[in-house]
CSV table of C-alpha atoms in Angstrom, one decimal:
chain,number,residue,atom,x,y,z
A,597,MET,CA,34.5,-10.2,-5.6
A,598,ALA,CA,36.8,-13.2,-5.6
A,599,PRO,CA,35.1,-16.6,-5.6
A,600,ARG,CA,35.0,-18.2,-2.2
A,601,ARG,CA,37.2,-21.2,-1.9
A,602,TYR,CA,36.4,-24.3,0.1
A,603,LYS,CA,38.7,-26.8,1.6
A,604,LEU,CA,37.9,-30.5,2.2
A,605,ASN,CA,38.3,-31.3,5.9
A,606,ASN,CA,37.4,-35.0,5.7
A,607,ALA,CA,35.4,-37.5,3.7
A,608,PHE,CA,33.4,-40.5,4.6
A,609,TYR,CA,32.8,-43.6,2.5
A,610,LEU,CA,29.2,-44.9,2.4
A,611,GLY,CA,29.6,-47.9,0.1
A,612,SER,CA,30.3,-51.4,1.3
A,613,ASP,CA,33.1,-52.3,-1.1
A,614,GLY,CA,31.9,-51.2,-4.5
A,615,ASN,CA,28.2,-51.2,-5.1
A,616,PHE,CA,25.4,-50.8,-2.5
A,617,GLU,CA,23.5,-53.9,-1.7
A,618,VAL,CA,20.0,-54.0,-3.4
A,619,PRO,CA,17.6,-53.6,-2.0
A,620,LEU,CA,19.2,-51.2,0.4
A,621,SER,CA,19.1,-52.3,4.0
A,622,GLN,CA,17.4,-49.9,6.5
A,623,ASP,CA,20.7,-49.5,8.2
A,624,ARG,CA,22.4,-48.3,5.0
A,625,ARG,CA,19.6,-46.0,4.2
A,626,ASP,CA,19.7,-44.5,7.7
A,627,MET,CA,23.5,-44.0,7.4
A,628,ILE,CA,23.1,-42.2,4.0
A,629,LYS,CA,20.3,-40.1,5.4
A,630,GLY,CA,22.2,-39.1,8.5
A,631,ALA,CA,25.2,-38.1,6.3
A,632,VAL,CA,23.0,-36.0,4.1
A,633,MET,CA,21.4,-34.3,7.1
A,634,GLU,CA,24.8,-33.5,8.7
A,635,TYR,CA,26.8,-32.5,5.6
A,636,GLY,CA,24.1,-31.5,3.1
A,637,ALA,CA,24.8,-34.0,0.3
A,638,ALA,CA,26.4,-37.3,-0.6
A,639,SER,CA,28.1,-38.0,-3.9
A,640,VAL,CA,27.3,-41.4,-5.5
A,641,GLY,CA,28.1,-43.2,-8.7
A,642,ILE,CA,25.3,-44.4,-11.0
A,643,TYR,CA,24.8,-45.8,-14.4
A,644,GLN,CA,22.8,-43.1,-16.1
A,645,PHE,CA,21.1,-43.1,-19.5
A,646,ARG,CA,20.7,-39.7,-21.0
A,647,ASP,CA,17.2,-40.4,-22.3
A,648,ASN,CA,14.6,-43.1,-22.9
A,649,GLY,CA,15.7,-43.5,-26.5
A,650,GLU,CA,19.1,-44.6,-25.3
A,651,SER,CA,17.7,-47.0,-22.7
A,652,GLN,CA,15.3,-48.5,-25.2
A,653,LYS,CA,18.1,-49.2,-27.6
A,654,ILE,CA,20.3,-50.9,-25.0
A,655,ILE,CA,18.0,-52.6,-22.5
A,656,SER,CA,14.6,-52.3,-24.3
A,657,LYS,CA,13.1,-50.5,-21.3
A,658,ASP,CA,12.2,-46.9,-20.4
A,659,VAL,CA,14.1,-45.7,-17.3
A,660,PHE,CA,12.7,-42.1,-17.0
A,661,SER,CA,9.3,-40.9,-16.2
A,662,ASP,CA,9.4,-37.3,-17.5
A,663,GLU,CA,6.1,-36.6,-15.9
A,664,LYS,CA,7.1,-37.7,-12.4
A,665,LEU,CA,10.8,-36.7,-12.6
A,666,SER,CA,11.9,-40.2,-11.7
A,667,TYR,CA,14.6,-42.7,-12.7
A,668,TYR,CA,15.0,-46.5,-12.3
A,669,THR,CA,16.9,-48.8,-14.6
A,670,GLY,CA,16.1,-52.2,-13.1
A,671,LEU,CA,19.8,-53.1,-13.6
A,672,GLN,CA,22.4,-54.4,-11.2
A,673,TYR,CA,25.9,-53.1,-10.7
A,674,GLY,CA,28.0,-55.6,-12.7
A,675,ASP,CA,26.8,-58.3,-15.0
A,676,ASN,CA,23.2,-58.4,-16.2
A,677,ASP,CA,21.3,-60.8,-18.5
A,678,ILE,CA,19.9,-58.7,-21.3
A,679,ASN,CA,18.0,-60.7,-23.8
A,680,GLY,CA,20.2,-63.8,-23.2
A,681,SER,CA,23.4,-61.9,-23.4
A,682,THR,CA,25.6,-60.8,-20.5
A,683,VAL,CA,26.1,-57.1,-20.4
A,684,THR,CA,28.1,-55.3,-17.7
A,685,PHE,CA,26.9,-52.0,-16.2
A,686,GLY,CA,29.3,-50.2,-13.9
A,687,THR,CA,29.3,-46.5,-13.2
A,688,ASN,CA,29.3,-43.8,-15.9
A,689,HIS,CA,28.2,-40.8,-14.0
A,690,ALA,CA,28.2,-39.0,-10.6
A,691,VAL,CA,25.2,-37.5,-9.0
A,692,THR,CA,24.5,-36.0,-5.6
A,693,ILE,CA,21.9,-37.2,-3.0
A,694,VAL,CA,20.4,-34.1,-1.4
A,695,GLY,CA,17.3,-35.6,0.2
A,696,TRP,CA,14.8,-38.4,0.2
A,697,ASP,CA,11.1,-39.3,0.2
A,698,ASP,CA,10.3,-42.6,1.9
A,699,ASN,CA,6.7,-42.5,0.5
A,700,TYR,CA,7.5,-41.7,-3.1
A,701,PRO,CA,5.1,-44.1,-4.9
A,702,LYS,CA,6.6,-46.9,-7.0
A,703,GLU,CA,3.8,-46.1,-9.5
A,704,ASN,CA,5.6,-42.8,-10.3
A,705,PHE,CA,8.4,-44.6,-12.2
A,706,ALA,CA,8.4,-45.4,-15.9
A,707,ALA,CA,5.4,-47.6,-16.9
A,708,GLY,CA,6.5,-51.2,-17.6
A,709,ASN,CA,9.7,-50.8,-15.5
A,710,PRO,CA,8.6,-50.1,-11.9
A,711,PRO,CA,10.6,-51.0,-8.7
A,712,GLN,CA,9.0,-53.3,-6.2
A,713,GLY,CA,8.5,-50.8,-3.4
A,714,ASP,CA,8.0,-47.1,-2.6
A,715,GLY,CA,10.8,-44.7,-1.7
A,716,ALA,CA,13.3,-42.6,-3.6
A,717,TRP,CA,16.4,-40.4,-3.2
A,718,ILE,CA,16.2,-36.8,-4.3
A,719,ILE,CA,19.1,-36.3,-6.7
A,720,ARG,CA,20.8,-33.2,-8.0
A,721,ASN,CA,22.3,-34.0,-11.4
A,722,SER,CA,25.4,-32.4,-12.8
A,723,TRP,CA,24.2,-31.7,-16.4
A,724,GLY,CA,22.6,-28.4,-15.6
A,725,ALA,CA,19.0,-27.2,-15.4
A,726,ASP,CA,18.4,-27.7,-19.1
A,727,TRP,CA,19.0,-31.5,-18.9
A,728,GLY,CA,15.6,-32.2,-17.5
A,729,GLY,CA,13.9,-33.1,-14.3
A,730,ASP,CA,12.9,-30.2,-12.1
A,731,GLY,CA,15.7,-27.8,-12.9
A,732,GLY,CA,18.2,-30.7,-12.9
A,733,TYR,CA,16.7,-32.4,-9.8
A,734,PHE,CA,14.9,-35.8,-10.0
A,735,TYR,CA,14.1,-39.0,-8.0
A,736,VAL,CA,16.0,-42.2,-8.0
A,737,SER,CA,14.4,-45.4,-6.6
A,738,TYR,CA,15.9,-46.8,-3.4
A,739,GLU,CA,16.1,-50.0,-5.4
A,740,GLU,CA,18.3,-48.6,-8.2
A,741,GLY,CA,21.0,-51.3,-8.5
A,742,THR,CA,23.7,-49.3,-10.2
A,743,LEU,CA,24.2,-46.8,-7.3
A,744,CYS,CA,27.7,-47.3,-5.8
A,745,ASP,CA,30.5,-45.8,-3.8
A,746,GLY,CA,28.8,-43.1,-1.9
A,747,VAL,CA,31.0,-40.4,-0.4
A,748,VAL,CA,30.2,-37.5,1.9
A,749,TYR,CA,32.5,-34.6,1.9
A,750,ASP,CA,32.9,-32.4,4.9
A,751,THR,CA,34.0,-29.0,3.7
A,752,ALA,CA,34.7,-25.6,5.2
A,753,ALA,CA,35.5,-22.2,3.8
A,754,ALA,CA,39.3,-22.1,3.1
A,755,ARG,CA,41.3,-19.6,5.1
A,756,SER,CA,42.4,-16.6,3.1
A,757,GLY,CA,45.9,-17.0,4.6
A,758,GLU,CA,46.3,-20.5,3.3
A,759,ARG,CA,48.4,-21.4,0.3
A,760,VAL,CA,47.8,-24.3,-2.0
A,761,TYR,CA,50.8,-25.9,-3.6
A,762,GLN,CA,49.7,-27.9,-6.7
A,763,TYR,CA,50.3,-28.7,-10.3
A,764,ASP,CA,46.9,-30.0,-11.1
A,765,PRO,CA,44.4,-27.1,-11.0
A,766,LEU,CA,42.1,-29.0,-13.4
A,767,GLY,CA,42.1,-32.3,-11.5
A,768,PRO,CA,42.8,-35.9,-12.4
A,769,VAL,CA,42.2,-37.2,-15.9
A,770,ASN,CA,43.6,-40.6,-15.6
A,771,TRP,CA,45.1,-43.3,-13.3
A,772,TYR,CA,48.7,-44.5,-13.9
A,773,SER,CA,50.8,-47.5,-13.0
A,774,LEU,CA,54.5,-48.1,-13.5
A,775,TYR,CA,53.8,-51.7,-14.2
A,776,GLU,CA,52.0,-53.6,-16.9
A,777,ASN,CA,48.4,-54.7,-16.3
A,778,GLY,CA,48.2,-57.8,-14.2
A,779,SER,CA,51.4,-57.0,-12.2
A,780,THR,CA,51.4,-58.3,-8.7
A,781,GLU,CA,53.5,-55.3,-7.4
A,782,PRO,CA,51.3,-53.8,-4.6
A,783,VAL,CA,53.5,-50.8,-3.8
A,784,GLN,CA,54.2,-47.7,-5.9
A,785,TYR,CA,55.3,-44.1,-5.0
A,786,PHE,CA,54.3,-40.8,-6.4
A,787,ALA,CA,55.6,-37.4,-5.4
A,788,ASN,CA,55.8,-33.7,-6.2
A,789,LEU,CA,58.6,-31.3,-5.7
A,790,PHE,CA,57.5,-27.8,-4.8
A,791,THR,CA,59.3,-24.5,-4.3
A,792,ALA,CA,58.2,-22.6,-1.2
A,793,ALA,CA,56.7,-19.3,-2.3
A,794,ALA,CA,57.3,-17.9,1.2
A,795,ASP,CA,58.0,-19.1,4.8
A,796,ASP,CA,55.1,-21.5,5.2
A,797,ARG,CA,54.0,-24.2,7.5
A,798,ILE,CA,52.9,-27.3,5.6
A,799,SER,CA,50.0,-28.7,7.6
A,800,SER,CA,48.2,-31.1,5.3
A,801,VAL,CA,48.3,-32.8,1.9
A,802,ALA,CA,45.6,-34.0,-0.5
A,803,PHE,CA,45.4,-36.5,-3.3
A,804,TYR,CA,42.9,-38.8,-5.1
A,805,VAL,CA,42.2,-42.4,-4.2
A,806,PRO,CA,40.7,-44.9,-6.8
A,807,GLU,CA,39.0,-47.3,-4.4
A,808,PRO,CA,38.7,-48.2,-0.7
A,809,GLY,CA,41.0,-50.5,1.1
A,810,ASN,CA,44.3,-49.0,0.0
A,811,GLY,CA,47.0,-47.9,2.4
A,812,TYR,CA,49.1,-44.7,2.2
A,813,GLU,CA,52.2,-43.3,3.9
A,814,ILE,CA,53.0,-39.7,3.3
A,815,LYS,CA,56.4,-38.2,3.9
A,816,ILE,CA,57.5,-34.5,3.7
A,817,TYR,CA,61.2,-33.7,2.8
A,818,GLN,CA,62.8,-30.3,3.4
A,819,ASN,CA,65.6,-28.6,1.5
A,820,CYS,CA,65.5,-30.9,-1.5
A,821,GLY,CA,67.6,-30.9,-4.6
A,822,ALA,CA,66.2,-30.5,-8.1
A,823,ASN,CA,66.6,-34.1,-9.3
A,824,SER,CA,64.8,-36.2,-6.6
A,825,PRO,CA,62.0,-35.8,-4.2
A,826,VAL,CA,63.8,-37.8,-1.5
A,827,SER,CA,67.1,-35.8,-1.8
A,828,GLY,CA,66.3,-33.6,1.2
A,829,SER,CA,65.9,-34.2,4.9
A,830,LEU,CA,62.9,-36.2,6.1
A,831,ALA,CA,60.7,-33.9,8.3
A,832,SER,CA,57.4,-35.6,8.7
A,833,THR,CA,55.7,-38.9,8.2
A,834,VAL,CA,52.0,-39.9,8.6
A,835,SER,CA,50.1,-43.0,7.6
A,836,ALA,CA,46.6,-42.9,6.3
A,837,VAL,CA,44.1,-45.8,6.1
A,838,GLY,CA,40.4,-45.8,5.4
A,839,LEU,CA,40.6,-43.2,2.7
A,840,VAL,CA,37.6,-42.9,0.4
A,841,PRO,CA,37.3,-43.1,-3.3
A,842,GLY,CA,37.9,-39.6,-4.7
A,843,TYR,CA,39.5,-36.6,-3.1
A,844,ASN,CA,41.1,-36.9,0.3
A,845,THR,CA,42.9,-34.5,2.7
A,846,VAL,CA,45.4,-35.9,5.2
A,847,ALA,CA,46.6,-33.7,8.1
A,848,LEU,CA,50.2,-34.1,9.1
A,849,LYS,CA,50.9,-35.1,12.6
A,850,THR,CA,54.0,-33.0,12.5
A,851,PRO,CA,53.6,-29.8,10.4
A,852,VAL,CA,56.7,-28.8,8.5
A,853,ASP,CA,58.1,-25.3,8.2
A,854,VAL,CA,59.6,-24.5,4.8
A,855,ALA,CA,61.7,-21.4,4.0
A,856,ASN,CA,61.0,-19.1,1.2
A,857,GLY,CA,62.7,-20.2,-2.1
A,858,THR,CA,63.6,-23.7,-0.8
A,859,ARG,CA,62.4,-26.9,-2.3
A,860,PHE,CA,60.3,-29.4,-0.4
A,861,SER,CA,58.6,-32.6,-1.5
A,862,VAL,CA,55.5,-34.6,-0.7
A,863,VAL,CA,56.1,-38.3,-1.3
A,864,VAL,CA,53.2,-40.8,-1.1
A,865,LYS,CA,53.7,-44.5,-0.8
A,866,ALA,CA,50.5,-46.2,-2.1
A,867,THR,CA,49.8,-49.9,-1.2
A,868,THR,CA,47.0,-51.3,-3.2
A,869,LYS,CA,44.8,-54.0,-1.6
A,870,GLU,CA,45.1,-57.6,-2.8
A,871,GLY,CA,43.2,-58.0,-6.0
A,872,GLY,CA,42.5,-54.3,-6.2
A,873,TYR,CA,42.7,-51.7,-8.9
A,874,PRO,CA,46.4,-51.7,-9.8
A,875,TYR,CA,46.6,-48.0,-11.0
A,876,PRO,CA,47.2,-45.9,-7.9
A,877,VAL,CA,48.8,-42.7,-9.4
A,878,PRO,CA,46.3,-39.9,-10.2
A,879,VAL,CA,47.5,-37.9,-13.2
A,880,GLU,CA,46.4,-34.7,-14.9
A,881,TYR,CA,47.3,-34.2,-18.6
A,882,ARG,CA,46.0,-32.4,-21.6
A,883,LEU,CA,42.9,-34.0,-23.1
A,884,GLU,CA,40.9,-32.1,-25.7
A,885,ASN,CA,37.4,-31.0,-24.7
A,886,TYR,CA,38.2,-32.0,-21.1
A,887,SER,CA,41.5,-30.6,-19.7
A,888,LYS,CA,43.0,-28.9,-22.8
A,889,ALA,CA,44.6,-26.2,-20.6
A,890,ALA,CA,46.7,-28.7,-18.7
A,891,SER,CA,50.5,-28.1,-18.7
A,892,ALA,CA,53.5,-29.4,-16.9
A,893,ASN,CA,57.2,-28.8,-16.2
A,894,ARG,CA,59.9,-31.4,-15.9
A,895,GLY,CA,61.2,-31.9,-12.4
A,896,ASP,CA,57.8,-31.3,-10.7
A,897,GLY,CA,56.2,-34.8,-10.6
A,898,TRP,CA,57.8,-38.1,-9.9
A,899,VAL,CA,57.0,-41.8,-9.7
A,900,SER,CA,59.0,-44.8,-8.3
A,901,GLY,CA,58.7,-48.5,-7.6
A,902,ASP,CA,61.1,-48.6,-4.7
A,903,GLY,CA,60.9,-45.1,-3.1
A,904,VAL,CA,64.5,-44.5,-3.9
A,905,ASN,CA,64.9,-44.3,-7.6
A,906,PHE,CA,62.4,-41.8,-9.0
A,907,GLN,CA,61.5,-41.1,-12.7
A,908,ASP,CA,59.9,-37.9,-14.0
A,909,ILE,CA,56.2,-38.4,-14.6
A,910,ILE,CA,56.5,-36.7,-18.0
A,911,ASP,CA,59.0,-39.4,-19.1
A,912,ALA,CA,57.1,-42.3,-17.3
A,913,TYR,CA,53.7,-41.3,-18.7
A,914,GLY,CA,55.0,-40.3,-22.1
A,915,ASP,CA,53.2,-36.9,-22.2
A,916,GLU,CA,54.7,-33.5,-21.9
A,917,THR,CA,51.6,-32.2,-20.1
A,918,ALA,CA,51.4,-34.9,-17.4
A,919,SER,CA,51.4,-33.8,-13.7
A,920,ILE,CA,50.9,-35.7,-10.5
A,921,CYS,CA,47.6,-34.9,-8.7
A,922,LEU,CA,49.0,-34.2,-5.3
A,923,LYS,CA,48.7,-31.0,-3.3
A,924,ALA,CA,50.3,-29.5,-0.1
A,925,PHE,CA,48.6,-26.8,2.0
A,926,GLY,CA,50.7,-24.1,3.6
A,927,GLU,CA,49.5,-22.2,6.6
A,928,ARG,CA,51.0,-19.2,8.3
A,929,GLN,CA,53.6,-19.8,10.9
A,930,HIS,CA,52.4,-18.8,14.4
A,931,ASN,CA,55.0,-19.5,17.1
A,932,PRO,CA,54.8,-19.2,20.9
A,933,THR,CA,57.8,-18.5,23.1
A,934,ASP,CA,59.0,-19.5,26.6
A,935,THR,CA,60.4,-16.1,27.2
A,936,VAL,CA,59.1,-14.3,30.3
A,937,LEU,CA,58.9,-10.6,29.8
A,938,GLU,CA,60.1,-8.5,32.7
A,939,PRO,CA,58.9,-4.8,32.9
A,940,SER,CA,61.7,-2.9,34.4
A,941,GLY,CA,60.3,0.6,35.4
A,942,PRO,CA,57.5,3.0,35.4
A,943,VAL,CA,55.1,3.2,32.3
A,944,THR,CA,55.1,6.4,30.4
A,945,VAL,CA,51.5,7.5,29.5
A,946,ASP,CA,50.3,9.9,26.9
A,947,ALA,CA,46.6,10.2,27.6
A,948,PRO,CA,43.9,12.5,29.1
A,949,GLU,CA,44.8,13.9,32.5
A,950,GLY,CA,44.4,11.5,35.4
A,951,VAL,CA,45.1,8.3,33.4
A,952,MET,CA,47.8,6.2,35.1
A,953,ALA,CA,49.3,2.8,34.1
A,954,SER,CA,51.6,0.2,35.6
A,955,ALA,CA,53.1,-3.0,34.0
A,956,GLU,CA,54.1,-6.3,35.7
A,957,GLU,CA,55.3,-9.7,34.8
A,958,VAL,CA,52.9,-12.7,34.4
A,959,SER,CA,53.6,-16.3,35.4
A,960,ALA,CA,55.0,-18.7,32.8
A,961,GLU,CA,51.8,-20.7,33.1
A,962,ASP,CA,49.6,-17.6,32.4
A,963,SER,CA,51.9,-16.6,29.5
A,964,THR,CA,51.4,-20.1,27.9
A,965,LYS,CA,47.6,-19.9,28.3
A,966,VAL,CA,47.4,-16.4,26.8
A,967,GLN,CA,49.7,-17.4,23.9
A,968,GLN,CA,47.7,-20.5,23.1
A,969,ALA,CA,44.5,-18.4,23.0
A,970,VAL,CA,46.1,-15.8,20.7
A,971,ILE,CA,47.5,-18.5,18.4
A,972,ALA,CA,44.1,-20.2,18.1
A,973,GLU,CA,42.5,-16.8,17.1
A,974,LEU,CA,45.4,-16.1,14.6
A,975,LYS,CA,44.8,-19.5,13.0
A,976,ASP,CA,41.1,-18.7,12.7
A,977,GLU,CA,42.0,-15.3,11.3
A,978,ASN,CA,40.1,-13.6,14.1
A,979,VAL,CA,42.8,-11.1,15.4
A,980,LYS,CA,41.7,-7.7,14.1
A,981,GLY,CA,44.7,-5.7,12.8
A,982,ILE,CA,46.9,-8.6,11.6
A,983,ALA,CA,46.3,-9.8,8.0
A,984,ALA,CA,45.7,-13.5,7.5
A,985,ASP,CA,48.8,-13.9,5.3
A,986,LYS,CA,51.3,-12.8,7.9
A,987,ASN,CA,53.6,-15.0,10.0
A,988,VAL,CA,53.5,-14.2,13.7
A,989,ALA,CA,56.1,-15.0,16.3
A,990,LEU,CA,55.1,-14.3,19.9
A,991,LYS,CA,57.7,-12.6,22.1
A,992,GLY,CA,56.0,-12.9,25.4
A,993,VAL,CA,53.2,-11.6,27.6
A,994,PHE,CA,52.9,-8.9,30.3
A,995,ALA,CA,50.1,-7.4,32.2
A,996,LEU,CA,49.2,-3.7,31.9
A,997,THR,CA,46.8,-2.1,34.4
A,998,VAL,CA,45.4,1.3,33.4
A,999,SER,CA,43.4,3.5,35.8
A,1000,HIS,CA,41.3,5.8,33.8
A,1001,GLY,CA,38.0,6.2,35.7
A,1002,ASN,CA,35.3,6.9,33.1
A,1003,THR,CA,37.7,8.5,30.8
A,1004,GLY,CA,37.7,6.9,27.3
A,1005,GLY,CA,39.4,7.8,24.1
A,1006,ALA,CA,42.8,7.0,22.7
A,1007,ALA,CA,46.0,6.6,24.7
A,1008,SER,CA,49.6,5.5,24.2
A,1009,PHE,CA,52.1,3.8,26.5
A,1010,THR,CA,55.8,3.2,26.7
A,1011,VAL,CA,56.8,0.1,28.7
A,1012,PRO,CA,60.5,-0.5,29.5
A,1013,PHE,CA,61.7,-4.2,29.7
A,1014,SER,CA,64.8,-5.8,31.2
A,1015,THR,CA,64.2,-8.6,28.8
A,1016,PRO,CA,65.9,-7.8,25.5
A,1017,LEU,CA,63.7,-8.2,22.4
A,1018,SER,CA,64.5,-8.5,18.7
A,1019,PHE,CA,62.1,-8.4,15.7
A,1020,ALA,CA,62.5,-9.8,12.2
A,1021,GLY,CA,59.4,-8.0,11.1
A,1022,GLU,CA,57.3,-5.3,12.7
A,1023,PRO,CA,56.5,-5.2,16.4
A,1024,TYR,CA,52.8,-5.4,17.5
A,1025,VAL,CA,50.9,-5.8,20.7
A,1026,ILE,CA,47.8,-8.0,20.8
A,1027,ILE,CA,45.3,-6.9,23.4
A,1028,PRO,CA,42.1,-8.7,24.5
A,1029,LYS,CA,38.9,-6.6,24.4
A,1030,LYS,CA,37.5,-5.8,27.8
A,1031,ASP,CA,34.2,-7.5,27.0
A,1032,GLY,CA,35.9,-10.8,26.1
A,1033,SER,CA,34.8,-10.6,22.4
A,1034,GLY,CA,38.3,-11.1,20.9
A,1035,PHE,CA,41.7,-9.7,20.3
A,1036,VAL,CA,42.9,-6.5,18.5
A,1037,ALA,CA,46.4,-5.9,17.3
A,1038,PHE,CA,48.1,-2.5,17.3
A,1039,PRO,CA,51.5,-1.6,15.8
A,1040,ALA,CA,54.3,-0.8,18.2
A,1041,LYS,CA,57.8,0.5,18.3
A,1042,TYR,CA,60.7,-1.0,20.1
A,1043,SER,CA,63.7,1.2,20.9
A,1044,ALA,CA,66.3,1.3,23.7
A,1045,GLY,CA,64.7,-1.5,25.5
A,1046,SER,CA,61.2,0.0,25.6
A,1047,LEU,CA,58.0,-0.8,23.7
A,1048,SER,CA,55.7,1.9,22.7
A,1049,PHE,CA,52.1,1.5,21.4
A,1050,GLY,CA,48.7,3.1,21.5
A,1051,VAL,CA,45.1,1.9,21.8
A,1052,SER,CA,42.0,3.4,20.1
A,1053,ASP,CA,39.8,3.6,23.2
A,1054,LEU,CA,40.7,3.0,26.9
A,1055,ASN,CA,37.2,1.9,27.7
A,1056,GLU,CA,37.4,-0.9,25.1
A,1057,PHE,CA,40.5,-2.6,26.6
A,1058,PHE,CA,41.3,-1.7,30.2
A,1059,SER,CA,41.4,-1.8,33.3
A,1060,THR,CA,43.9,-4.7,33.4
A,1061,ALA,CA,44.9,-6.6,30.2
A,1062,GLU,CA,47.4,-9.4,29.5
A,1063,ILE,CA,49.1,-8.1,26.5
A,1064,THR,CA,51.0,-10.3,24.0
A,1065,VAL,CA,54.0,-8.8,22.2
A,1066,ALA,CA,54.3,-10.1,18.6
A,1067,ASP,CA,56.7,-10.1,15.7
A,1068,VAL,CA,54.7,-9.8,12.5
A,1069,ARG,CA,56.4,-10.4,9.2
A,1070,GLU,CA,55.5,-10.9,5.6
A,1071,SER,CA,54.9,-14.5,4.6
A,1072,ALA,CA,52.9,-14.5,1.4
A,1073,ALA,CA,54.6,-13.7,-1.8
A,1074,PRO,CA,52.2,-13.3,-4.8
A,1075,ALA,CA,51.4,-16.7,-6.2
A,1076,PRO,CA,53.0,-17.2,-9.7
A,1077,SER,CA,50.4,-17.6,-12.5
A,1078,GLY,CA,50.3,-21.2,-13.6
A,1079,GLY,CA,52.8,-22.1,-10.9
A,1080,SER,CA,52.9,-24.4,-7.9
A,1081,SER,CA,51.0,-22.3,-5.5
A,1082,GLY,CA,47.8,-20.4,-5.1
A,1083,GLY,CA,44.4,-21.1,-6.6
A,1084,GLY,CA,42.2,-23.6,-5.0
A,1085,CYS,CA,41.5,-27.0,-6.4
A,1086,ALA,CA,39.7,-27.6,-3.1
A,1087,ALA,CA,36.4,-29.3,-2.8
A,1088,GLY,CA,33.2,-27.4,-3.0
A,1089,LEU,CA,30.1,-27.9,-1.0
A,1090,GLY,CA,28.0,-30.8,-2.1
A,1091,ALA,CA,31.1,-32.6,-3.5
A,1092,ALA,CA,32.0,-33.2,-7.1
A,1093,ALA,CA,32.2,-36.4,-9.2
A,1094,LEU,CA,33.8,-39.5,-7.8
A,1095,ILE,CA,37.1,-40.1,-9.4
A,1096,LEU,CA,36.2,-43.7,-9.9
A,1097,LEU,CA,34.0,-42.4,-12.8
A,1098,ILE,CA,37.0,-41.7,-15.0
A,1099,PRO,CA,36.6,-44.1,-17.9
A,1100,LEU,CA,38.9,-47.0,-17.5
A,1101,THR,CA,39.7,-46.9,-21.2
A,1102,LEU,CA,41.9,-43.9,-20.4
A,1103,VAL,CA,44.2,-45.9,-18.1
A,1104,ARG,CA,47.8,-45.6,-19.3
A,1105,ARG,CA,49.7,-48.7,-18.7
A,1106,GLY,CA,53.3,-48.4,-17.5
A,1107,ARG,CA,56.4,-50.1,-18.5
A,1108,ARG,CA,58.8,-52.0,-16.2
A,1109,SER,CA,61.9,-50.0,-15.6
């Protein structure tokens, strides 16, 4: 069975602007608790020693109680006075808050290094069950001063008909800037050029953010050339503020249709906040024992200082395996129509004796309502009989009334129309079930102005049904291995590590062009 993919719908930042205040205010505790209750978990940064031997060596204190499964350092995020010397403790690890115990006793923490009050978060570590604690779970005091940058991720099972365009299946390894450290340049651009694997509708993009307070503008270009991500026609623009540290998904206000085989681009303008972290570009590259399978191709990822003149990220970064961590999500194309279908004669019926049928036109208003309902069910992959990876263009709606008494079983109909129809793919009819439980699609044939189709059981669909005529065509070419589409670097439930936790020693400083 293929692994289930999850897509990140949204993310919510729980920090203030860096570390949590210590001790945590009741309001902040309640906010984190509410987020954990609603979404199941919250990802937070922490400074974590691996064992008491390490903590004794650095701060001359035990931080673990192996007996009580608890952890408390007594340190503050930032500068600390350790035996007369200033030592800075930031974040070196990510853990996940999965619960809490307001009454967890302060006496349960390491002897000689207790917090002042009771209460602890229940934490799931990411080092596996063999690391320690209770199968990898342990308690962290509410007063732990190195907790920072909490993020809650709202995820949902990814649709099977959704395509992921990406060059970073392993995720970010580093942050990059075009400029030398200390530059006052607040704006940089990063982009990816993709080749559409089929006729897709680009509905959202995703990338990584190093800290709160930055601003982003995302643009989608269609029909691009090979040498610049802004060489095509601008098709959609959306601004995004309030993005959280880590992985973010941004929905496009105007989705963009791309044709199979054409190039399109996602261009992100990143504006760093005043005094903020000056490396806004998330990059994947090959790093031994971490991302050694990373690879890249020239012409895929781009960076720029002005949004006009772009440089290949491989050249800018100086690494043949460097890729921009920026994704686009392609949904299937489901299109309504304004066409009013006009039945033009008697309906031919092939059914048990006594079954009769008649077809009639529906109003434009009713047609719109029915099509909206059908498209909503198509997007949710709930129309039985149409695969999730198909593009569907609706051709109109008509009403079919079937008089069949108590007779059930299969039946077929031929309905003539004065409205001419054309199909790029295969004709189908989408029929609501009589009990209101959903829609079922049946293949049809269109010839000489008439549409022929059959149903599996008259009792399941009639007496009167508003039937949608659909043009169903292929939309999903197989995803190329190692290419720009397919796969799923989409967030999983519980959320992974914060990207802020990438060691800053890995930052690659740029050069002025």
